[in-house]
Short mmCIF file of C-alpha atoms in Angstrom, two decimals:
data_model
loop_
_atom_site.label_atom_id
_atom_site.label_comp_id
_atom_site.label_asym_id
_atom_site.label_seq_id
_atom_site.Cartn_x
_atom_site.Cartn_y
_atom_site.Cartn_z
CA UNK A 1 18.93 -45.01 9.67
CA UNK A 2 22.54 -44.15 10.64
CA UNK A 3 23.37 -40.78 12.13
CA UNK A 4 25.38 -39.73 9.05
CA UNK A 5 22.58 -40.72 6.68
CA UNK A 6 20.02 -38.87 8.77
CA UNK A 7 22.18 -35.75 8.77
CA UNK A 8 22.55 -35.96 4.97
CA UNK A 9 18.80 -36.36 4.61
CA UNK A 10 18.07 -33.28 6.71
CA UNK A 11 20.67 -31.26 4.80
CA UNK A 12 19.11 -32.29 1.51
CA UNK A 13 15.64 -31.30 2.72
CA UNK A 14 16.88 -27.85 3.66
CA UNK A 15 18.94 -27.30 0.52
CA UNK A 16 16.14 -25.49 -1.25
CA UNK A 17 16.55 -22.52 1.10
CA UNK A 18 20.10 -21.76 -0.04
CA UNK A 19 19.39 -22.68 -3.63
CA UNK A 20 16.49 -20.27 -3.78
CA UNK A 21 18.47 -17.48 -2.11
CA UNK A 22 21.38 -18.01 -4.50
CA UNK A 23 19.02 -17.90 -7.47
CA UNK A 24 17.47 -14.61 -6.26
CA UNK A 25 20.93 -13.13 -5.83
CA UNK A 26 21.95 -14.14 -9.35
CA UNK A 27 18.81 -12.47 -10.76
CA UNK A 28 19.32 -9.24 -8.83
CA UNK A 29 16.24 -9.94 -6.69
CA UNK A 30 17.78 -10.56 -3.28
CA UNK A 31 16.48 -8.28 -0.53
CA UNK A 32 17.78 -6.84 2.66
CA UNK A 33 16.01 -4.93 5.39
CA UNK A 34 17.11 -1.26 5.46
CA UNK A 35 18.47 -0.01 8.80
CA UNK A 36 16.40 3.12 9.42
CA UNK A 37 16.96 5.28 12.42
CA UNK A 38 15.03 8.13 14.02
CA UNK A 39 11.39 9.14 13.82
CA UNK A 40 9.57 9.01 10.48
CA UNK A 41 9.86 12.32 8.71
CA UNK A 42 11.06 14.01 5.51
CA UNK A 43 14.62 12.86 6.36
CA UNK A 44 15.76 9.72 8.08
CA UNK A 45 19.00 8.07 9.13
CA UNK A 46 19.79 5.12 6.85
CA UNK A 47 22.76 2.98 7.82
CA UNK A 48 23.89 5.92 9.94
CA UNK A 49 23.59 8.61 7.27
CA UNK A 50 20.91 11.29 6.93
CA UNK A 51 19.04 11.11 3.63
CA UNK A 52 15.90 12.54 2.05
CA UNK A 53 13.09 10.00 2.36
CA UNK A 54 11.21 9.70 -0.95
CA UNK A 55 9.69 6.23 -0.58
CA UNK A 56 7.46 6.47 2.50
CA UNK A 57 3.70 6.00 2.65
CA UNK A 58 3.57 8.63 5.42
CA UNK A 59 2.19 10.98 2.78
CA UNK A 60 0.85 13.66 5.12
CA UNK A 61 3.71 13.44 7.61
CA UNK A 62 1.31 12.54 10.45
CA UNK A 63 3.24 9.59 11.93
CA UNK A 64 5.54 11.75 14.02
CA UNK A 65 3.10 14.56 14.95
CA UNK A 66 2.84 15.51 18.64
CA UNK A 67 -1.02 15.32 18.72
CA UNK A 68 -0.87 11.70 17.57
CA UNK A 69 1.90 10.74 19.97
CA UNK A 70 0.10 12.44 22.89
CA UNK A 71 -3.07 10.51 22.10
CA UNK A 72 -1.09 7.28 22.09
CA UNK A 73 0.63 8.13 25.37
CA UNK A 74 -2.68 8.93 27.09
CA UNK A 75 -4.28 5.67 25.92
CA UNK A 76 -1.23 3.74 27.09
CA UNK A 77 -1.57 5.21 30.60
CA UNK A 78 -5.35 4.62 30.71
CA UNK A 79 -5.72 1.21 29.05
CA UNK A 80 -2.31 -0.41 29.24
CA UNK A 81 -0.16 -1.93 26.52
CA UNK A 82 -2.36 -4.51 24.79
CA UNK A 83 -5.91 -5.49 24.05
CA UNK A 84 -5.05 -8.94 25.53
CA UNK A 85 -7.66 -10.87 23.60
CA UNK A 86 -9.65 -11.14 20.38
CA UNK A 87 -12.39 -8.60 20.02
CA UNK A 88 -15.15 -11.21 20.30
CA UNK A 89 -13.78 -12.35 23.67
CA UNK A 90 -12.10 -9.68 25.78
CA UNK A 91 -10.30 -7.34 23.40
CA UNK A 92 -13.07 -4.99 22.28
CA UNK A 93 -11.78 -2.09 24.36
CA UNK A 94 -13.25 1.42 24.42
CA UNK A 95 -10.78 2.96 21.93
CA UNK A 96 -12.10 0.58 19.27
CA UNK A 97 -15.64 1.84 19.69
CA UNK A 98 -14.49 5.47 19.45
CA UNK A 99 -12.38 4.90 16.33
CA UNK A 100 -15.10 2.99 14.48
CA UNK A 101 -17.74 5.65 15.21
CA UNK A 102 -15.54 8.40 13.89
CA UNK A 103 -14.40 6.29 10.95
CA UNK A 104 -17.97 5.58 9.82
CA UNK A 105 -18.73 9.31 10.02
CA UNK A 106 -15.57 10.09 8.05
CA UNK A 107 -16.49 7.60 5.32
CA UNK A 108 -20.21 8.59 5.47
CA UNK A 109 -21.29 5.00 5.97
CA UNK A 110 -23.58 3.29 8.53
CA UNK A 111 -20.75 1.41 10.18
CA UNK A 112 -17.08 0.52 10.13
CA UNK A 113 -14.91 -2.36 11.35
CA UNK A 114 -11.23 -2.13 12.23
CA UNK A 115 -8.82 -5.02 11.52
CA UNK A 116 -5.23 -5.49 12.72
CA UNK A 117 -3.81 -4.51 9.31
CA UNK A 118 -4.87 -3.65 5.82
CA UNK A 119 -3.70 -7.02 4.65
CA UNK A 120 -5.89 -8.78 7.20
CA UNK A 121 -8.85 -6.58 6.29
CA UNK A 122 -8.66 -7.58 2.63
CA UNK A 123 -7.88 -11.22 3.36
CA UNK A 124 -10.81 -11.60 5.73
CA UNK A 125 -13.36 -9.51 3.84
CA UNK A 126 -12.84 -11.03 0.39
CA UNK A 127 -12.78 -14.64 1.67
CA UNK A 128 -15.98 -13.95 3.69
CA UNK A 129 -17.94 -12.33 0.88
CA UNK A 130 -17.25 -14.99 -1.81
CA UNK A 131 -17.00 -18.78 -1.88
CA UNK A 132 -17.46 -21.82 -4.08
CA UNK A 133 -20.01 -21.11 -6.83
CA UNK A 134 -19.23 -17.38 -6.75
CA UNK A 135 -17.15 -15.29 -9.17
CA UNK A 136 -14.57 -12.68 -8.23
CA UNK A 137 -13.53 -10.08 -10.78
CA UNK A 138 -10.12 -8.64 -9.91
CA UNK A 139 -7.99 -5.98 -11.58
CA UNK A 140 -4.76 -7.43 -12.95
CA UNK A 141 -2.65 -5.17 -10.71
CA UNK A 142 -4.53 -5.50 -7.47
CA UNK A 143 -2.58 -5.76 -4.21
CA UNK A 144 -1.36 -9.16 -2.98
CA UNK A 145 -3.86 -9.02 -0.09
CA UNK A 146 -6.80 -8.90 -2.51
CA UNK A 147 -5.26 -11.71 -4.54
CA UNK A 148 -4.67 -13.87 -1.48
CA UNK A 149 -8.19 -13.22 -0.16
CA UNK A 150 -9.60 -14.26 -3.51
CA UNK A 151 -7.62 -17.50 -3.51
CA UNK A 152 -8.60 -18.29 0.04
CA UNK A 153 -12.31 -17.85 -0.85
CA UNK A 154 -12.25 -20.75 -3.33
CA UNK A 155 -14.47 -18.71 -5.63
CA UNK A 156 -13.74 -18.64 -9.37
CA UNK A 157 -11.31 -15.78 -10.05
CA UNK A 158 -11.46 -13.80 -13.28
CA UNK A 159 -8.65 -11.30 -13.81
CA UNK A 160 -9.59 -8.32 -15.97
CA UNK A 161 -7.08 -6.12 -17.75
CA UNK A 162 -5.75 -3.29 -15.64
CA UNK A 163 -8.24 -0.37 -15.39
CA UNK A 164 -10.12 -1.77 -18.43
CA UNK A 165 -13.85 -1.43 -17.86
CA UNK A 166 -14.67 -2.96 -21.24
CA UNK A 167 -12.75 -6.14 -20.36
CA UNK A 168 -14.39 -6.19 -16.94
CA UNK A 169 -17.83 -6.08 -18.62
CA UNK A 170 -16.96 -8.95 -20.95
CA UNK A 171 -16.02 -11.09 -17.97
CA UNK A 172 -19.10 -10.11 -15.97
CA UNK A 173 -21.34 -10.99 -18.88
CA UNK A 174 -19.67 -14.42 -19.12
CA UNK A 175 -20.62 -15.31 -15.54
CA UNK A 176 -24.26 -14.38 -15.39
CA UNK A 177 -25.04 -17.67 -13.67
CA UNK A 178 -22.65 -17.21 -10.77
CA UNK A 179 -24.29 -17.35 -7.33
CA UNK A 180 -22.66 -14.07 -6.31
CA UNK A 181 -20.36 -11.70 -8.15
CA UNK A 182 -17.74 -9.55 -6.41
CA UNK A 183 -15.63 -6.86 -8.12
CA UNK A 184 -12.31 -5.94 -6.54
CA UNK A 185 -10.23 -2.88 -7.35
CA UNK A 186 -7.90 -0.44 -5.74
CA UNK A 187 -8.74 3.20 -6.24
CA UNK A 188 -5.07 4.38 -6.29
CA UNK A 189 -2.80 1.56 -7.46
CA UNK A 190 0.15 1.31 -5.09
CA UNK A 191 2.95 0.69 -7.54
CA UNK A 192 1.80 2.55 -10.64
CA UNK A 193 0.03 5.49 -8.98
CA UNK A 194 -2.80 5.46 -11.49
CA UNK A 195 -6.49 5.64 -10.67
CA UNK A 196 -9.22 3.07 -11.31
CA UNK A 197 -12.14 4.13 -13.52
CA UNK A 198 -14.46 3.98 -10.52
CA UNK A 199 -17.46 5.59 -12.14
CA UNK A 200 -17.45 3.02 -14.94
CA UNK A 201 -16.97 0.17 -12.48
CA UNK A 202 -19.84 1.35 -10.32
CA UNK A 203 -22.07 1.40 -13.40
CA UNK A 204 -21.07 -2.17 -14.30
CA UNK A 205 -21.59 -3.41 -10.73
CA UNK A 206 -25.17 -2.06 -10.84
CA UNK A 207 -25.78 -3.40 -14.36
CA UNK A 208 -24.64 -6.96 -13.54
CA UNK A 209 -25.81 -7.15 -9.89
CA UNK A 210 -22.29 -7.41 -8.47
CA UNK A 211 -20.91 -6.35 -5.12
CA UNK A 212 -18.13 -3.78 -5.37
CA UNK A 213 -15.18 -3.56 -3.00
CA UNK A 214 -12.77 -0.64 -3.38
CA UNK A 215 -9.38 -0.66 -1.67
CA UNK A 216 -8.64 2.97 -0.69
CA UNK A 217 -5.35 2.26 1.10
CA UNK A 218 -3.39 4.84 -0.86
CA UNK A 219 -6.29 7.27 -1.33
CA UNK A 220 -7.35 7.67 2.31
CA UNK A 221 -6.15 11.03 3.64
CA UNK A 222 -5.03 12.19 0.17
CA UNK A 223 -8.14 12.44 -2.07
CA UNK A 224 -11.56 14.00 -1.46
CA UNK A 225 -12.75 17.23 0.18
CA UNK A 226 -12.18 15.78 3.67
CA UNK A 227 -9.51 13.23 2.74
CA UNK A 228 -11.89 10.29 2.81
CA UNK A 229 -10.59 8.96 -0.51
CA UNK A 230 -11.43 8.65 -4.20
CA UNK A 231 -14.93 7.34 -3.48
CA UNK A 232 -15.66 10.61 -1.64
CA UNK A 233 -13.96 12.68 -4.37
CA UNK A 234 -16.26 11.16 -6.99
CA UNK A 235 -19.42 11.23 -4.87
CA UNK A 236 -19.82 7.45 -5.06
CA UNK A 237 -20.17 6.71 -1.35
CA UNK A 238 -23.68 5.25 -1.59
CA UNK A 239 -22.79 3.15 -4.61
CA UNK A 240 -19.80 1.25 -3.28
CA UNK A 241 -20.68 -1.74 -1.11
CA UNK A 242 -17.32 -2.11 0.63
CA UNK A 243 -14.85 0.68 1.24
CA UNK A 244 -11.56 -0.63 2.58
CA UNK A 245 -8.52 1.33 3.74
CA UNK A 246 -5.62 1.47 6.16
CA UNK A 247 -4.32 3.67 8.96
CA UNK A 248 -0.72 2.74 8.13
CA UNK A 249 -0.16 5.07 5.23
CA UNK A 250 -1.35 8.70 5.12
CA UNK A 251 -2.72 8.34 8.66
CA UNK A 252 0.66 7.26 10.01
CA UNK A 253 -0.54 4.54 12.39
CA UNK A 254 -1.44 0.81 12.05
CA UNK A 255 -4.50 -1.18 11.17
CA UNK A 256 -7.00 -1.73 8.38
CA UNK A 257 -10.69 -0.99 8.12
CA UNK A 258 -13.85 -1.76 6.19
CA UNK A 259 -16.67 0.76 5.99
CA UNK A 260 -20.19 0.09 4.70
CA UNK A 261 -23.63 -0.92 5.85
CA UNK A 262 -24.45 -2.23 9.31
CA UNK A 263 -25.35 -5.55 7.74
CA UNK A 264 -21.95 -5.75 6.08
CA UNK A 265 -20.09 -5.09 9.33
CA UNK A 266 -22.23 -7.57 11.28
CA UNK A 267 -21.68 -10.20 8.57
CA UNK A 268 -17.89 -9.73 8.74
CA UNK A 269 -17.87 -9.99 12.52
CA UNK A 270 -19.45 -13.45 12.08
CA UNK A 271 -17.49 -14.62 9.01
CA UNK A 272 -14.14 -12.84 8.52
CA UNK A 273 -11.60 -15.26 10.00
CA UNK A 274 -8.78 -12.69 10.05
CA UNK A 275 -11.00 -10.61 12.36
CA UNK A 276 -12.36 -13.41 14.51
CA UNK A 277 -9.15 -15.27 15.26
CA UNK A 278 -6.69 -12.52 16.13
CA UNK A 279 -5.90 -10.32 19.12
CA UNK A 280 -7.10 -6.74 19.04
CA UNK A 281 -4.80 -3.81 18.35
CA UNK A 282 -3.04 -2.07 21.25
CA UNK A 283 -4.99 0.87 22.78
CA UNK A 284 -2.18 3.30 21.94
CA UNK A 285 -2.43 2.41 18.23
CA UNK A 286 -6.20 2.86 18.20
CA UNK A 287 -5.97 6.26 19.93
CA UNK A 288 -3.24 7.37 17.50
CA UNK A 289 -5.44 6.39 14.55
CA UNK A 290 -8.36 8.36 15.95
CA UNK A 291 -6.16 11.44 16.45
CA UNK A 292 -4.79 11.07 12.90
CA UNK A 293 -8.28 10.74 11.47
CA UNK A 294 -9.20 14.06 13.06
CA UNK A 295 -6.05 15.76 11.78
CA UNK A 296 -6.79 14.68 8.20
CA UNK A 297 -10.17 16.39 8.39
CA UNK A 298 -9.08 19.45 10.32
CA UNK A 299 -5.85 20.24 8.46
CA UNK A 300 -6.49 20.22 4.68
CA UNK A 301 -3.30 22.25 4.27
CA UNK A 302 -1.41 18.97 4.63
CA UNK A 303 -2.96 17.72 1.39
CA UNK A 304 -2.20 20.99 -0.30
CA UNK A 305 1.46 20.80 0.72
CA UNK A 306 1.69 17.23 -0.46
CA UNK A 307 0.35 18.09 -3.90
CA UNK A 308 2.74 21.09 -4.23
CA UNK A 309 5.66 18.75 -3.60
CA UNK A 310 4.28 16.17 -6.02
CA UNK A 311 3.94 18.76 -8.74
CA UNK A 312 7.45 20.13 -8.16
CA UNK A 313 9.08 16.74 -8.16
CA UNK A 314 7.14 15.51 -11.19
CA UNK A 315 7.88 18.66 -13.18
CA UNK A 316 11.56 18.57 -12.32
CA UNK A 317 11.95 14.91 -13.23
CA UNK A 318 10.20 15.52 -16.52
CA UNK A 319 12.61 18.31 -17.34
CA UNK A 320 15.45 15.89 -16.63
CA UNK A 321 14.05 13.48 -19.19
CA UNK A 322 12.51 10.92 -16.88
CA UNK A 323 9.13 9.44 -17.80
CA UNK A 324 6.64 8.89 -14.97
CA UNK A 325 3.38 8.01 -16.68
CA UNK A 326 0.07 9.86 -16.24
CA UNK A 327 -0.23 12.57 -13.60
CA UNK A 328 -2.84 11.09 -11.31
CA UNK A 329 -1.65 10.58 -7.76
CA UNK A 330 1.06 11.18 -5.16
CA UNK A 331 2.89 7.99 -6.27
CA UNK A 332 5.48 8.57 -9.00
CA UNK A 333 6.82 5.38 -10.60
CA UNK A 334 10.19 5.92 -12.32
CA UNK A 335 10.54 2.78 -14.38
CA UNK A 336 14.02 1.47 -15.22
CA UNK A 337 12.92 -2.03 -16.24
CA UNK A 338 15.92 -4.11 -15.24
CA UNK A 339 16.04 -5.20 -11.59
CA UNK A 340 19.81 -4.94 -11.26
CA UNK A 341 19.86 -1.49 -12.81
CA UNK A 342 17.10 -0.37 -10.51
CA UNK A 343 18.93 -1.37 -7.36
CA UNK A 344 22.15 0.15 -8.68
CA UNK A 345 20.25 3.41 -9.25
CA UNK A 346 18.89 3.15 -5.71
CA UNK A 347 22.43 2.87 -4.32
CA UNK A 348 23.62 5.68 -6.55
CA UNK A 349 20.94 8.03 -5.23
CA UNK A 350 21.73 7.07 -1.66
CA UNK A 351 25.30 8.21 -2.20
CA UNK A 352 23.75 11.52 -3.28
CA UNK A 353 21.54 11.82 -0.20
CA UNK A 354 18.23 10.49 -1.59
CA UNK A 355 16.47 7.35 -0.43
CA UNK A 356 14.26 6.14 -3.31
CA UNK A 357 13.72 2.43 -2.88
CA UNK A 358 13.88 0.10 -5.83
CA UNK A 359 10.79 -2.08 -6.44
CA UNK A 360 11.35 -5.40 -8.21
CA UNK A 361 9.42 -8.59 -8.96
CA UNK A 362 7.38 -10.12 -7.43
CA UNK A 363 6.07 -6.71 -6.21
CA UNK A 364 5.84 -5.66 -9.86
CA UNK A 365 5.72 -7.62 -13.12
CA UNK A 366 9.04 -8.82 -14.63
CA UNK A 367 10.71 -6.16 -16.75
CA UNK A 368 8.99 -3.27 -14.92
CA UNK A 369 11.32 -2.66 -11.98
CA UNK A 370 11.12 0.93 -10.84
CA UNK A 371 11.99 3.53 -8.24
CA UNK A 372 8.69 4.21 -6.48
CA UNK A 373 8.77 7.90 -5.47
CA UNK A 374 6.44 9.38 -2.89
CA UNK A 375 7.00 12.92 -1.55
CA UNK A 376 5.55 13.96 1.81
CA UNK A 377 3.69 17.00 2.95
CA UNK A 378 6.55 17.86 5.31
CA UNK A 379 9.11 18.10 2.54
CA UNK A 380 10.15 21.67 1.64
CA UNK A 381 10.71 23.18 -1.81
CA UNK A 382 14.40 23.05 -1.02
CA UNK A 383 14.15 19.33 -0.21
CA UNK A 384 12.63 18.76 -3.64
CA UNK A 385 15.40 20.81 -5.27
CA UNK A 386 18.03 18.72 -3.41
CA UNK A 387 16.33 15.55 -4.56
CA UNK A 388 16.28 16.74 -8.18
CA UNK A 389 20.02 17.43 -8.05
CA UNK A 390 20.52 13.78 -7.09
CA UNK A 391 18.30 12.66 -9.98
CA UNK A 392 20.15 14.94 -12.39
CA UNK A 393 23.36 13.09 -11.49
CA UNK A 394 21.58 9.79 -11.93
CA UNK A 395 20.31 10.76 -15.37
CA UNK A 396 23.79 11.85 -16.42
CA UNK A 397 25.19 8.53 -15.29
CA UNK A 398 22.50 6.61 -17.12
CA UNK A 399 23.14 8.44 -20.37
CA UNK A 400 26.91 8.15 -20.00
CA UNK A 401 26.76 4.34 -20.17
CA UNK A 402 25.56 2.84 -23.44
CA UNK A 403 24.98 -0.54 -21.74
CA UNK A 404 22.82 1.30 -19.13
CA UNK A 405 24.89 0.08 -16.22
CA UNK A 406 26.08 2.68 -13.73
CA UNK A 407 28.49 0.74 -11.58
CA UNK A 408 28.98 -2.99 -10.84
CA UNK A 409 26.22 -4.41 -8.75
CA UNK A 410 27.53 -5.02 -5.21
CA UNK A 411 25.71 -7.48 -2.98
CA UNK A 412 27.87 -6.60 0.05
CA UNK A 413 26.42 -4.46 2.80
CA UNK A 414 26.37 -0.74 2.13
#
């Protein structure tokens, strides 16, 4: 093959990259990484400008706390920068043992196992617990990590209608002959902020002999008397086989976990590929997670402050005429529907000092693009008032345009 023909062939093979990116841009779905500056807090620097942060998962404001940073610094000095190996070889350092002991006590389970991320925890756990001949029953709006773990398992996947226990039961009844049955649900759904009917799901798991795995990523630290999550809040700890969560949201650190029986944890150590074939977390991260776990239990006033801000923001947005859905969690989805309109609204709010990130497909279904709002415990009442002034301007702009377009969509850098 001549040099020119080879070059043309390579260019043709790579053409899909530009074609796909151009298509995303035309649909208003192109993405760009925001340039955030400074420590995580109620306000951040975005592209060099200070704005209120209303789209962070740092719900309790723990990520920048001195106790957490000090624990990380001490671990760094004592244990160095990295685990330097997988946990089954040379990476199972002392801070892991400490964190898992305290985590199991926090979740009131026999044992716990820490993964490098929440995504890896779900991917490895689901694909280890189910396989060919098994049936997985998954809520229609479960997180991508639960979906990907299900696909990797090669089990039969049955999607039940969102938060619909009756539909779940119909599907469970249809698979009585499955070797194993595994139900997957989040407790707090990350994009809608609504809560799963956990009591009904627990009943069905018992009735049909299914394992139940509950993803508490957005509930950990926020719900329950000690912040252990919705499972704790409902008193279901002994009835849920697998409690999963993360340290990267309300606990302000990094990593995922699974809590349950000793047999479950031992089984995952042997079978969860995302645990077996990865290097352990850095010691500083593990120590920070342990310190954050203690803060969640020792400082319930953080949850109280978070809920005050949630109520103030929700009430104010309602008075402005915005619809947010049921009042269930700290996540407030302000649906605008159209992806272009949503990102235009995001830019409009930024100009008014509020960072409320637009969420578009594939993160949410087509036609349901929204601003996903999440106050923090560290926000003040004045911060919420400032945010509401920005939303008042947004509402005025939306109502002023019959075609529901605020300003032309600009794809250039802000």
